[in-house]
mmCIF file of C-alpha atoms in Angstrom:
data_model
loop_
_atom_site.group_PDB
_atom_site.id
_atom_site.type_symbol
_atom_site.label_atom_id
_atom_site.label_comp_id
_atom_site.label_asym_id
_atom_site.label_seq_id
_atom_site.Cartn_x
_atom_site.Cartn_y
_atom_site.Cartn_z
ATOM 1 C CA MET A 10 -4.344 -7.736 29.614
ATOM 2 C CA GLU A 11 -1.224 -9.378 31.057
ATOM 3 C CA LYS A 12 -1.619 -12.541 33.083
ATOM 4 C CA GLY A 13 -2.331 -11.810 36.733
ATOM 5 C CA VAL A 14 -3.024 -8.102 36.215
ATOM 6 C CA GLU A 15 -6.554 -7.249 37.329
ATOM 7 C CA ARG A 16 -8.242 -4.113 36.029
ATOM 8 C CA SER A 17 -8.555 -2.796 39.609
ATOM 9 C CA GLN A 18 -4.796 -3.144 40.057
ATOM 10 C CA ARG A 19 -3.898 -1.165 36.972
ATOM 11 C CA MET A 20 -1.258 1.496 37.108
ATOM 12 C CA GLY A 21 -2.885 4.897 36.882
ATOM 13 C CA GLU A 22 -1.594 7.880 34.966
ATOM 14 C CA ALA A 23 -0.521 9.671 38.169
ATOM 15 C CA GLU A 24 1.646 6.749 39.266
ATOM 16 C CA ALA A 25 3.133 6.371 35.777
ATOM 17 C CA LEU A 26 3.987 10.061 35.675
ATOM 18 C CA SER A 27 5.576 9.909 39.112
ATOM 19 C CA LEU A 28 7.707 6.924 38.132
ATOM 20 C CA LEU A 29 8.855 8.579 34.923
ATOM 21 C CA LYS A 30 9.758 11.795 36.729
ATOM 22 C CA ASN A 31 11.096 10.562 40.032
ATOM 23 C CA ALA A 32 11.999 6.870 40.071
ATOM 24 C CA SER A 33 15.317 5.463 38.949
ATOM 25 C CA ALA A 34 15.525 3.388 35.798
ATOM 26 C CA PHE A 35 16.595 0.425 37.910
ATOM 27 C CA GLU A 36 13.609 0.710 40.252
ATOM 28 C CA ILE A 37 11.147 0.720 37.364
ATOM 29 C CA GLY A 38 13.205 -1.888 35.549
ATOM 30 C CA ALA A 39 13.077 -4.394 38.398
ATOM 31 C CA ARG A 40 9.275 -4.225 38.443
ATOM 32 C CA ALA A 41 9.066 -4.471 34.653
ATOM 33 C CA ASP A 42 11.429 -7.428 34.521
ATOM 34 C CA ALA A 43 9.391 -9.305 37.123
ATOM 35 C CA LEU A 44 6.207 -8.778 35.101
ATOM 36 C CA ARG A 45 7.911 -9.618 31.817
ATOM 37 C CA ARG A 46 9.157 -12.935 33.253
ATOM 38 C CA LYS A 47 5.708 -13.688 34.691
ATOM 39 C CA VAL A 48 4.218 -13.350 31.218
ATOM 40 C CA HIS A 49 6.990 -14.719 28.977
ATOM 41 C CA ALA A 50 9.333 -16.540 31.375
ATOM 42 C CA ASP A 51 12.762 -16.743 29.710
ATOM 43 C CA LYS A 52 11.478 -16.518 26.129
ATOM 44 C CA ALA A 53 12.491 -13.705 23.767
ATOM 45 C CA TYR A 54 11.031 -13.405 20.296
ATOM 46 C CA TYR A 55 12.532 -12.588 16.911
ATOM 47 C CA ALA A 56 11.720 -12.841 13.219
ATOM 48 C CA VAL A 57 13.784 -13.449 10.114
ATOM 49 C CA ASN A 58 12.560 -10.373 8.301
ATOM 50 C CA ALA A 59 13.520 -7.773 5.749
ATOM 51 C CA ALA A 60 12.369 -4.292 4.824
ATOM 52 C CA VAL A 61 11.609 -2.710 1.478
ATOM 53 C CA SER A 62 10.992 1.026 1.370
ATOM 54 C CA TYR A 63 9.149 1.504 -1.918
ATOM 55 C CA SER A 64 9.810 5.257 -1.963
ATOM 56 C CA ASN A 65 11.409 7.995 0.096
ATOM 57 C CA ILE A 66 9.302 10.706 -1.555
ATOM 58 C CA CYS A 67 7.121 12.251 1.124
ATOM 59 C CA GLU A 68 4.955 15.339 1.100
ATOM 60 C CA ALA A 69 4.801 15.487 4.896
ATOM 61 C CA MET A 70 8.540 16.306 5.196
ATOM 62 C CA CYS A 71 8.487 16.005 8.999
ATOM 63 C CA PRO A 72 11.250 17.999 10.743
ATOM 64 C CA ILE A 73 12.296 14.847 12.630
ATOM 65 C CA CYS A 74 12.792 12.720 9.505
ATOM 66 C CA SER A 75 16.114 12.137 7.779
ATOM 67 C CA PHE A 76 14.754 9.585 5.322
ATOM 68 C CA SER A 77 12.224 11.590 3.287
ATOM 69 C CA ARG A 78 12.942 13.483 0.086
ATOM 70 C CA ALA A 79 10.939 15.938 -1.972
ATOM 71 C CA GLU A 80 9.778 14.773 -5.378
ATOM 72 C CA GLY A 81 12.460 15.475 -7.974
ATOM 73 C CA SER A 82 15.182 16.143 -5.409
ATOM 74 C CA SER A 83 18.551 14.418 -5.314
ATOM 75 C CA GLY A 84 18.257 10.875 -4.003
ATOM 76 C CA ALA A 85 14.470 10.665 -4.354
ATOM 77 C CA TYR A 86 13.241 7.322 -5.696
ATOM 78 C CA LEU A 87 10.134 5.244 -6.364
ATOM 79 C CA LEU A 88 10.392 1.500 -6.884
ATOM 80 C CA THR A 89 8.304 -0.434 -9.349
ATOM 81 C CA ALA A 90 6.482 -3.614 -8.360
ATOM 82 C CA LYS A 91 9.039 -5.561 -10.421
ATOM 83 C CA GLN A 92 11.937 -3.990 -8.509
ATOM 84 C CA ILE A 93 10.247 -4.814 -5.213
ATOM 85 C CA SER A 94 9.636 -8.381 -6.353
ATOM 86 C CA SER A 95 13.321 -8.779 -7.210
ATOM 87 C CA ARG A 96 14.383 -7.625 -3.742
ATOM 88 C CA VAL A 97 11.857 -9.876 -2.037
ATOM 89 C CA GLU A 98 13.065 -12.860 -4.072
ATOM 90 C CA ASP A 99 16.586 -12.231 -2.804
ATOM 91 C CA PHE A 100 15.408 -11.917 0.796
ATOM 92 C CA ALA A 101 13.332 -15.100 0.526
ATOM 93 C CA LYS A 102 16.318 -17.021 -0.822
ATOM 94 C CA ARG A 103 18.278 -15.865 2.224
ATOM 95 C CA GLY A 104 15.580 -17.205 4.525
ATOM 96 C CA ALA A 105 13.314 -14.216 5.224
ATOM 97 C CA ARG A 106 9.824 -15.193 6.328
ATOM 98 C CA GLU A 107 8.436 -11.701 6.834
ATOM 99 C CA ILE A 108 8.572 -8.579 4.683
ATOM 100 C CA HIS A 109 7.972 -5.029 5.930
ATOM 101 C CA ILE A 110 6.883 -2.450 3.356
ATOM 102 C CA ILE A 111 6.683 1.284 4.050
ATOM 103 C CA GLY A 112 7.116 4.513 2.128
ATOM 104 C CA GLY A 113 6.090 8.136 2.413
ATOM 105 C CA ILE A 114 3.031 10.306 1.989
ATOM 106 C CA TYR A 115 2.926 10.678 -1.795
ATOM 107 C CA SER A 116 -0.453 11.696 -3.201
ATOM 108 C CA LYS A 117 0.435 10.963 -6.838
ATOM 109 C CA LEU A 118 0.352 7.220 -6.209
ATOM 110 C CA PRO A 119 -3.008 5.551 -6.952
ATOM 111 C CA LEU A 120 -4.448 2.799 -4.787
ATOM 112 C CA GLU A 121 -3.564 0.348 -7.571
ATOM 113 C CA TYR A 122 0.136 0.963 -6.942
ATOM 114 C CA TYR A 123 -0.101 -0.320 -3.356
ATOM 115 C CA ILE A 124 -2.212 -3.279 -4.455
ATOM 116 C CA GLY A 125 0.482 -4.118 -6.998
ATOM 117 C CA VAL A 126 3.194 -3.914 -4.336
ATOM 118 C CA ALA A 127 1.347 -6.317 -2.029
ATOM 119 C CA ARG A 128 0.641 -8.751 -4.849
ATOM 120 C CA ALA A 129 4.274 -8.616 -5.973
ATOM 121 C CA VAL A 130 5.415 -9.792 -2.539
ATOM 122 C CA LYS A 131 2.870 -12.603 -2.355
ATOM 123 C CA GLU A 132 3.669 -13.767 -5.888
ATOM 124 C CA VAL A 133 7.231 -14.444 -4.748
ATOM 125 C CA ASP A 134 6.017 -16.603 -1.856
ATOM 126 C CA ASN A 135 2.431 -16.575 -0.644
ATOM 127 C CA THR A 136 3.528 -17.806 2.805
ATOM 128 C CA LEU A 137 5.595 -14.679 3.519
ATOM 129 C CA ASN A 138 4.078 -12.599 6.318
ATOM 130 C CA LEU A 139 3.490 -9.167 4.801
ATOM 131 C CA VAL A 140 3.485 -6.196 7.185
ATOM 132 C CA ALA A 141 2.763 -3.207 5.001
ATOM 133 C CA PHE A 142 1.681 0.442 4.937
ATOM 134 C CA THR A 143 1.206 2.664 7.966
ATOM 135 C CA VAL A 144 -2.261 4.006 8.645
ATOM 136 C CA SER A 145 -1.002 7.389 7.423
ATOM 137 C CA GLU A 146 -0.377 5.806 4.023
ATOM 138 C CA CYS A 147 -3.716 3.984 4.165
ATOM 139 C CA ALA A 148 -5.574 7.201 4.974
ATOM 140 C CA LEU A 149 -3.958 8.794 1.921
ATOM 141 C CA MET A 150 -5.034 5.821 -0.215
ATOM 142 C CA ALA A 151 -8.611 6.390 0.946
ATOM 143 C CA GLU A 152 -8.408 10.105 0.144
ATOM 144 C CA VAL A 153 -6.887 9.619 -3.303
ATOM 145 C CA SER A 154 -9.197 6.747 -4.298
ATOM 146 C CA GLY A 155 -12.354 8.228 -2.792
ATOM 147 C CA LYS A 156 -13.018 4.965 -0.974
ATOM 148 C CA PRO A 157 -13.847 4.598 2.735
ATOM 149 C CA LEU A 158 -10.870 3.646 4.858
ATOM 150 C CA ALA A 159 -12.525 0.354 5.830
ATOM 151 C CA GLU A 160 -12.803 -0.523 2.141
ATOM 152 C CA VAL A 161 -9.113 0.260 1.656
ATOM 153 C CA PHE A 162 -8.221 -2.134 4.466
ATOM 154 C CA ARG A 163 -10.399 -4.831 2.890
ATOM 155 C CA ILE A 164 -8.761 -4.360 -0.512
ATOM 156 C CA LEU A 165 -5.249 -4.442 0.949
ATOM 157 C CA SER A 166 -6.039 -7.595 2.930
ATOM 158 C CA GLU A 167 -7.320 -9.293 -0.216
ATOM 159 C CA ALA A 168 -4.122 -8.245 -2.013
ATOM 160 C CA GLY A 169 -2.026 -9.999 0.626
ATOM 161 C CA VAL A 170 -1.354 -7.578 3.503
ATOM 162 C CA ASP A 171 -1.283 -9.618 6.736
ATOM 163 C CA ALA A 172 -0.749 -6.802 9.252
ATOM 164 C CA LEU A 173 0.020 -3.106 9.507
ATOM 165 C CA PRO A 174 3.117 -1.573 11.088
ATOM 166 C CA GLY A 175 2.601 0.923 13.883
ATOM 167 C CA GLY A 176 4.409 3.877 12.354
ATOM 168 C CA GLY A 177 3.116 7.432 12.313
ATOM 169 C CA ALA A 178 1.998 7.481 15.947
ATOM 170 C CA GLU A 179 4.970 9.628 17.007
ATOM 171 C CA ILE A 180 3.549 11.433 20.090
ATOM 172 C CA PHE A 181 -0.182 12.115 20.245
ATOM 173 C CA ASP A 182 0.100 15.412 22.141
ATOM 174 C CA SER A 183 -0.946 18.077 19.620
ATOM 175 C CA SER A 184 1.580 20.681 20.789
ATOM 176 C CA VAL A 185 4.450 18.222 20.372
ATOM 177 C CA ARG A 186 3.071 16.893 17.100
ATOM 178 C CA ALA A 187 2.906 20.415 15.701
ATOM 179 C CA ARG A 188 6.684 20.631 16.099
ATOM 180 C CA ILE A 189 7.785 17.181 14.949
ATOM 181 C CA ALA A 190 5.151 16.034 12.415
ATOM 182 C CA PRO A 191 2.806 18.927 11.583
ATOM 183 C CA LYS A 192 1.475 17.504 8.283
ATOM 184 C CA LYS A 193 0.799 13.937 9.394
ATOM 185 C CA LEU A 194 -2.475 12.584 10.745
ATOM 186 C CA SER A 195 -3.299 14.043 14.136
ATOM 187 C CA GLY A 196 -3.110 11.775 17.154
ATOM 188 C CA ASP A 197 -6.902 11.418 17.168
ATOM 189 C CA GLU A 198 -6.919 10.609 13.454
ATOM 190 C CA TRP A 199 -4.203 7.982 13.880
ATOM 191 C CA LEU A 200 -6.114 6.311 16.694
ATOM 192 C CA GLU A 201 -9.372 6.390 14.731
ATOM 193 C CA ALA A 202 -7.659 4.844 11.700
ATOM 194 C CA MET A 203 -6.270 2.091 13.925
ATOM 195 C CA ARG A 204 -9.727 1.545 15.413
ATOM 196 C CA THR A 205 -11.093 1.069 11.898
ATOM 197 C CA ALA A 206 -8.297 -1.370 11.018
ATOM 198 C CA HIS A 207 -8.996 -3.447 14.101
ATOM 199 C CA GLN A 208 -12.737 -3.433 13.407
ATOM 200 C CA CYS A 209 -11.899 -4.801 9.951
ATOM 201 C CA GLY A 210 -9.921 -7.641 11.511
ATOM 202 C CA VAL A 211 -6.501 -6.190 10.616
ATOM 203 C CA LYS A 212 -3.880 -6.637 13.317
ATOM 204 C CA THR A 213 -1.347 -3.881 13.873
ATOM 205 C CA ASN A 214 1.528 -2.720 16.003
ATOM 206 C CA ALA A 215 1.655 0.523 17.951
ATOM 207 C CA THR A 216 4.657 2.807 18.263
ATOM 208 C CA MET A 217 5.828 5.828 20.204
ATOM 209 C CA LEU A 218 8.672 8.022 18.988
ATOM 210 C CA TYR A 219 10.334 9.541 22.038
ATOM 211 C CA GLY A 220 13.522 11.347 22.969
ATOM 212 C CA HIS A 221 12.923 14.727 21.317
ATOM 213 C CA VAL A 222 10.714 17.548 22.652
ATOM 214 C CA GLU A 223 8.090 15.462 24.446
ATOM 215 C CA SER A 224 7.287 15.968 28.126
ATOM 216 C CA PRO A 225 6.726 13.229 30.716
ATOM 217 C CA GLU A 226 3.047 14.174 30.616
ATOM 218 C CA SER A 227 2.849 13.632 26.852
ATOM 219 C CA VAL A 228 4.520 10.221 27.168
ATOM 220 C CA VAL A 229 1.987 9.053 29.747
ATOM 221 C CA ASP A 230 -0.878 10.514 27.694
ATOM 222 C CA HIS A 231 0.346 8.596 24.642
ATOM 223 C CA LEU A 232 0.545 5.304 26.527
ATOM 224 C CA SER A 233 -2.835 5.900 28.146
ATOM 225 C CA ARG A 234 -4.584 6.474 24.833
ATOM 226 C CA LEU A 235 -3.013 3.342 23.357
ATOM 227 C CA ARG A 236 -4.121 1.307 26.358
ATOM 228 C CA ALA A 237 -7.666 2.620 26.076
ATOM 229 C CA LEU A 238 -7.909 1.660 22.401
ATOM 230 C CA GLN A 239 -6.451 -1.761 23.118
ATOM 231 C CA ASP A 240 -9.104 -2.268 25.808
ATOM 232 C CA GLU A 241 -11.709 -1.504 23.161
ATOM 233 C CA THR A 242 -10.391 -3.477 20.181
ATOM 234 C CA GLY A 243 -7.604 -5.839 21.262
ATOM 235 C CA GLY A 244 -6.075 -5.300 17.833
ATOM 236 C CA PHE A 245 -2.526 -4.319 18.781
ATOM 237 C CA LYS A 246 -0.012 -7.183 18.718
ATOM 238 C CA ALA A 247 2.996 -5.315 20.104
ATOM 239 C CA PHE A 248 4.100 -1.957 21.433
ATOM 240 C CA VAL A 249 7.300 -0.645 19.853
ATOM 241 C CA PRO A 250 9.090 2.250 21.580
ATOM 242 C CA LEU A 251 11.330 4.022 19.075
ATOM 243 C CA PRO A 252 14.141 6.332 20.221
ATOM 244 C CA PHE A 253 14.504 9.478 18.151
ATOM 245 C CA ARG A 254 17.792 9.764 16.305
ATOM 246 C CA ARG A 255 18.796 13.234 15.223
ATOM 247 C CA GLY A 256 19.987 13.091 11.652
ATOM 248 C CA LYS A 257 22.228 15.559 9.874
ATOM 249 C CA ASN A 258 20.760 19.067 9.677
ATOM 250 C CA CYS A 259 17.717 18.053 11.737
ATOM 251 C CA PRO A 260 16.364 21.080 13.653
ATOM 252 C CA ILE A 261 14.812 18.991 16.448
ATOM 253 C CA PRO A 262 17.001 18.335 19.523
ATOM 254 C CA ALA A 263 17.507 14.802 20.823
ATOM 255 C CA LYS A 264 17.583 13.477 24.374
ATOM 256 C CA ASP A 265 20.580 11.169 24.346
ATOM 257 C CA SER A 266 20.162 9.105 27.503
ATOM 258 C CA GLY A 267 20.356 5.366 27.865
ATOM 259 C CA LEU A 268 18.744 5.621 31.287
ATOM 260 C CA TYR A 269 15.755 7.382 29.724
ATOM 261 C CA ASP A 270 15.494 4.515 27.207
ATOM 262 C CA LEU A 271 15.415 2.046 30.089
ATOM 263 C CA LYS A 272 12.679 4.003 31.864
ATOM 264 C CA ILE A 273 10.518 4.243 28.729
ATOM 265 C CA CYS A 274 10.813 0.520 28.016
ATOM 266 C CA SER A 275 10.119 -0.469 31.610
ATOM 267 C CA LEU A 276 7.200 1.908 32.058
ATOM 268 C CA SER A 277 5.689 0.635 28.816
ATOM 269 C CA ARG A 278 5.695 -2.928 30.139
ATOM 270 C CA LEU A 279 4.097 -1.884 33.418
ATOM 271 C CA PHE A 280 1.504 0.554 32.091
ATOM 272 C CA LEU A 281 0.465 -1.257 28.910
ATOM 273 C CA ASP A 282 -0.903 -4.252 30.784
ATOM 274 C CA ASN A 283 -3.090 -5.268 27.827
ATOM 275 C CA PHE A 284 -0.168 -5.490 25.382
ATOM 276 C CA SER A 285 1.495 -8.896 25.465
ATOM 277 C CA HIS A 286 4.663 -7.777 23.700
ATOM 278 C CA VAL A 287 7.143 -4.915 23.966
ATOM 279 C CA ARG A 288 9.462 -4.927 20.961
ATOM 280 C CA VAL A 289 12.859 -3.199 20.817
ATOM 281 C CA PRO A 290 14.064 -3.405 17.182
ATOM 282 C CA LEU A 291 17.777 -4.119 16.863
ATOM 283 C CA PRO A 292 18.461 -1.422 14.218
ATOM 284 C CA HIS A 293 17.106 1.256 16.556
ATOM 285 C CA PHE A 294 18.762 0.160 19.796
ATOM 286 C CA GLY A 295 21.778 -1.909 18.758
ATOM 287 C CA ASP A 296 22.405 -5.500 19.751
ATOM 288 C CA ARG A 297 24.120 -4.913 23.074
ATOM 289 C CA PHE A 298 21.631 -2.384 24.385
ATOM 290 C CA ALA A 299 18.748 -4.589 23.248
ATOM 291 C CA GLN A 300 20.210 -7.282 25.510
ATOM 292 C CA VAL A 301 19.878 -4.868 28.425
ATOM 293 C CA LEU A 302 16.331 -3.927 27.449
ATOM 294 C CA LEU A 303 15.319 -7.599 27.496
ATOM 295 C CA ASN A 304 15.985 -7.352 31.227
ATOM 296 C CA PHE A 305 13.964 -4.131 31.515
ATOM 297 C CA GLY A 306 10.585 -5.290 30.241
ATOM 298 C CA ALA A 307 11.116 -6.012 26.532
ATOM 299 C CA ASP A 308 10.480 -9.507 25.178
ATOM 300 C CA ASP A 309 11.046 -9.087 21.414
ATOM 301 C CA VAL A 310 14.085 -7.790 19.492
ATOM 302 C CA GLY A 311 12.371 -7.493 16.117
ATOM 303 C CA GLY A 312 14.666 -9.623 14.020
ATOM 304 C CA THR A 313 17.229 -9.502 11.241
ATOM 305 C CA HIS A 314 15.685 -6.365 9.656
ATOM 306 C CA TRP A 315 17.631 -6.742 6.407
ATOM 307 C CA GLN A 316 17.920 -3.496 4.449
ATOM 308 C CA GLU A 317 16.239 -1.287 7.062
ATOM 309 C CA GLU A 318 16.651 2.292 5.806
ATOM 310 C CA VAL A 319 14.740 4.668 8.080
ATOM 311 C CA ALA A 320 16.870 4.288 11.226
ATOM 312 C CA ALA A 321 20.010 4.036 9.094
ATOM 313 C CA SER A 322 19.217 7.362 7.424
ATOM 314 C CA ALA A 323 19.413 9.033 10.842
ATOM 315 C CA GLY A 324 22.781 7.516 11.655
ATOM 316 C CA ALA A 325 22.051 4.070 13.095
ATOM 317 C CA ASN A 326 24.825 1.603 12.384
ATOM 318 C CA LYS A 327 24.113 -0.711 9.472
ATOM 319 C CA VAL A 328 24.701 -4.260 10.679
ATOM 320 C CA LEU A 329 24.212 -7.348 8.542
ATOM 321 C CA ARG A 330 22.444 -9.631 11.003
ATOM 322 C CA THR A 331 21.841 -13.317 10.412
ATOM 323 C CA GLU A 332 19.341 -15.514 12.165
ATOM 324 C CA ASN A 333 22.209 -17.084 14.077
ATOM 325 C CA SER A 334 23.539 -13.711 15.205
ATOM 326 C CA VAL A 335 20.110 -12.614 16.420
ATOM 327 C CA ARG A 336 19.712 -15.855 18.342
ATOM 328 C CA ALA A 337 23.169 -15.343 19.837
ATOM 329 C CA THR A 338 22.191 -11.820 20.945
ATOM 330 C CA ILE A 339 19.139 -13.192 22.744
ATOM 331 C CA GLU A 340 21.060 -16.059 24.307
ATOM 332 C CA GLY A 341 23.796 -13.654 25.409
ATOM 333 C CA ALA A 342 21.185 -11.785 27.423
ATOM 334 C CA GLY A 343 20.172 -14.988 29.198
ATOM 335 C CA PHE A 344 16.983 -15.759 27.260
ATOM 336 C CA LYS A 345 15.741 -18.505 24.969
ATOM 337 C CA PRO A 346 15.112 -17.342 21.381
ATOM 338 C CA VAL A 347 11.694 -18.065 19.884
ATOM 339 C CA LYS A 348 11.281 -17.615 16.131
ATOM 340 C CA THR A 349 8.004 -15.949 15.165
ATOM 341 C CA ASN A 350 6.610 -13.082 13.094
ATOM 342 C CA SER A 351 4.768 -9.827 13.774
ATOM 343 C CA ASN A 352 1.512 -11.745 14.331
ATOM 344 C CA TYR A 353 3.285 -14.112 16.760
ATOM 345 C CA VAL A 354 2.401 -17.231 14.814
#
C-alpha cells in the first residue's frame, strides 16, 4: 500500500466510477500527481531493455491483435534458441540489462522449448534480468507438459526467468473479454495463475488493455480485482495501463482520446494504493505524451524497449531510443531519471 494511505481511507469502487464518468482528467490528475510525488518525489524510473518475440504464431487469434499469425501463413515465424541468443548478444553489447521475451499461444511447442529460450538468454549474460512468458503462455506449458502450473513456474525460475510480464489481462469483464480475446484465459483464470506465480515467489507485472469496447464499470472492476489480489499476495511490482491501438483490418473500434488516457493513468494511481509503480511504456504512449503522464500519476516510462514488435504491429511509431534519449525524456518532464529494471533493483 502507498505511503500514508490507510486501508480505511481507500478509494471505493463507487468513488472511482464517479471520477471516471464525471470528473475532468485534470481534477483526477492533480490528485494523482500529489500522491505520486508523495511516494516517489521527483524520481522517474526506466530500464535499458530490449524485447525478443520468439514467435508470432498464435492459436488464440484475438480480434484486437495485429501481431499474431496463423501457423503456415505469410509472415509467421518461430525463432530457435540460437537465433534468440544472437539477438540477445547484440542487445547486451549495446548496453541492455533486461530482456523481455513473449510469444503467442502455440500448443505445438513443448515445455523444453521455453526452457531452452530462458537458458539461451542467461548463457549470454547471467546478470541480465529476464522477464519472460505471460501466464497465458505458462498455463499452456502446464497443459502441454501435464505438469502443475506451480511446477512450471519452478522450472522456468530454475532456467533463468526472473519475473513475468503482465500481459493477457486485457479486461476481466467476461462480456468484454468474449469480444476482444475469446480464446484466452478468462479473467478468473488469469488472476488464479498470477496467484500461483506469487505463491511460488515469482514477481510479476499487471496490465489492463483499455480504449476499445470496455465500460467504465469494467475498468473499475478490473482495477478492483487487481487490488484485491495484491492485498493477498503482494506479488505485483507495477501496474501497466496499455492503450488499445486499432491495427489494419481490426474489427474492434478504438477510443482515441488523450484525455481518457490521462484519466485511466490518474485513476490507476489513486485506486491501486498497494501498487508502488504505474508504468507507461514509451512505445505505447510516445515520448512526449509519456512526459505528460509522469505528471498524471505515472512514475516509470519502461525504458529503451529495443525491437518491441507488438505495439509496432498495430501502428505505433518505431523509435530507436537510447539510454540518453530516455533520460532526456524524463528530465524534460521535470523529473530525475533512476535506472532500474522490472524488479526495481
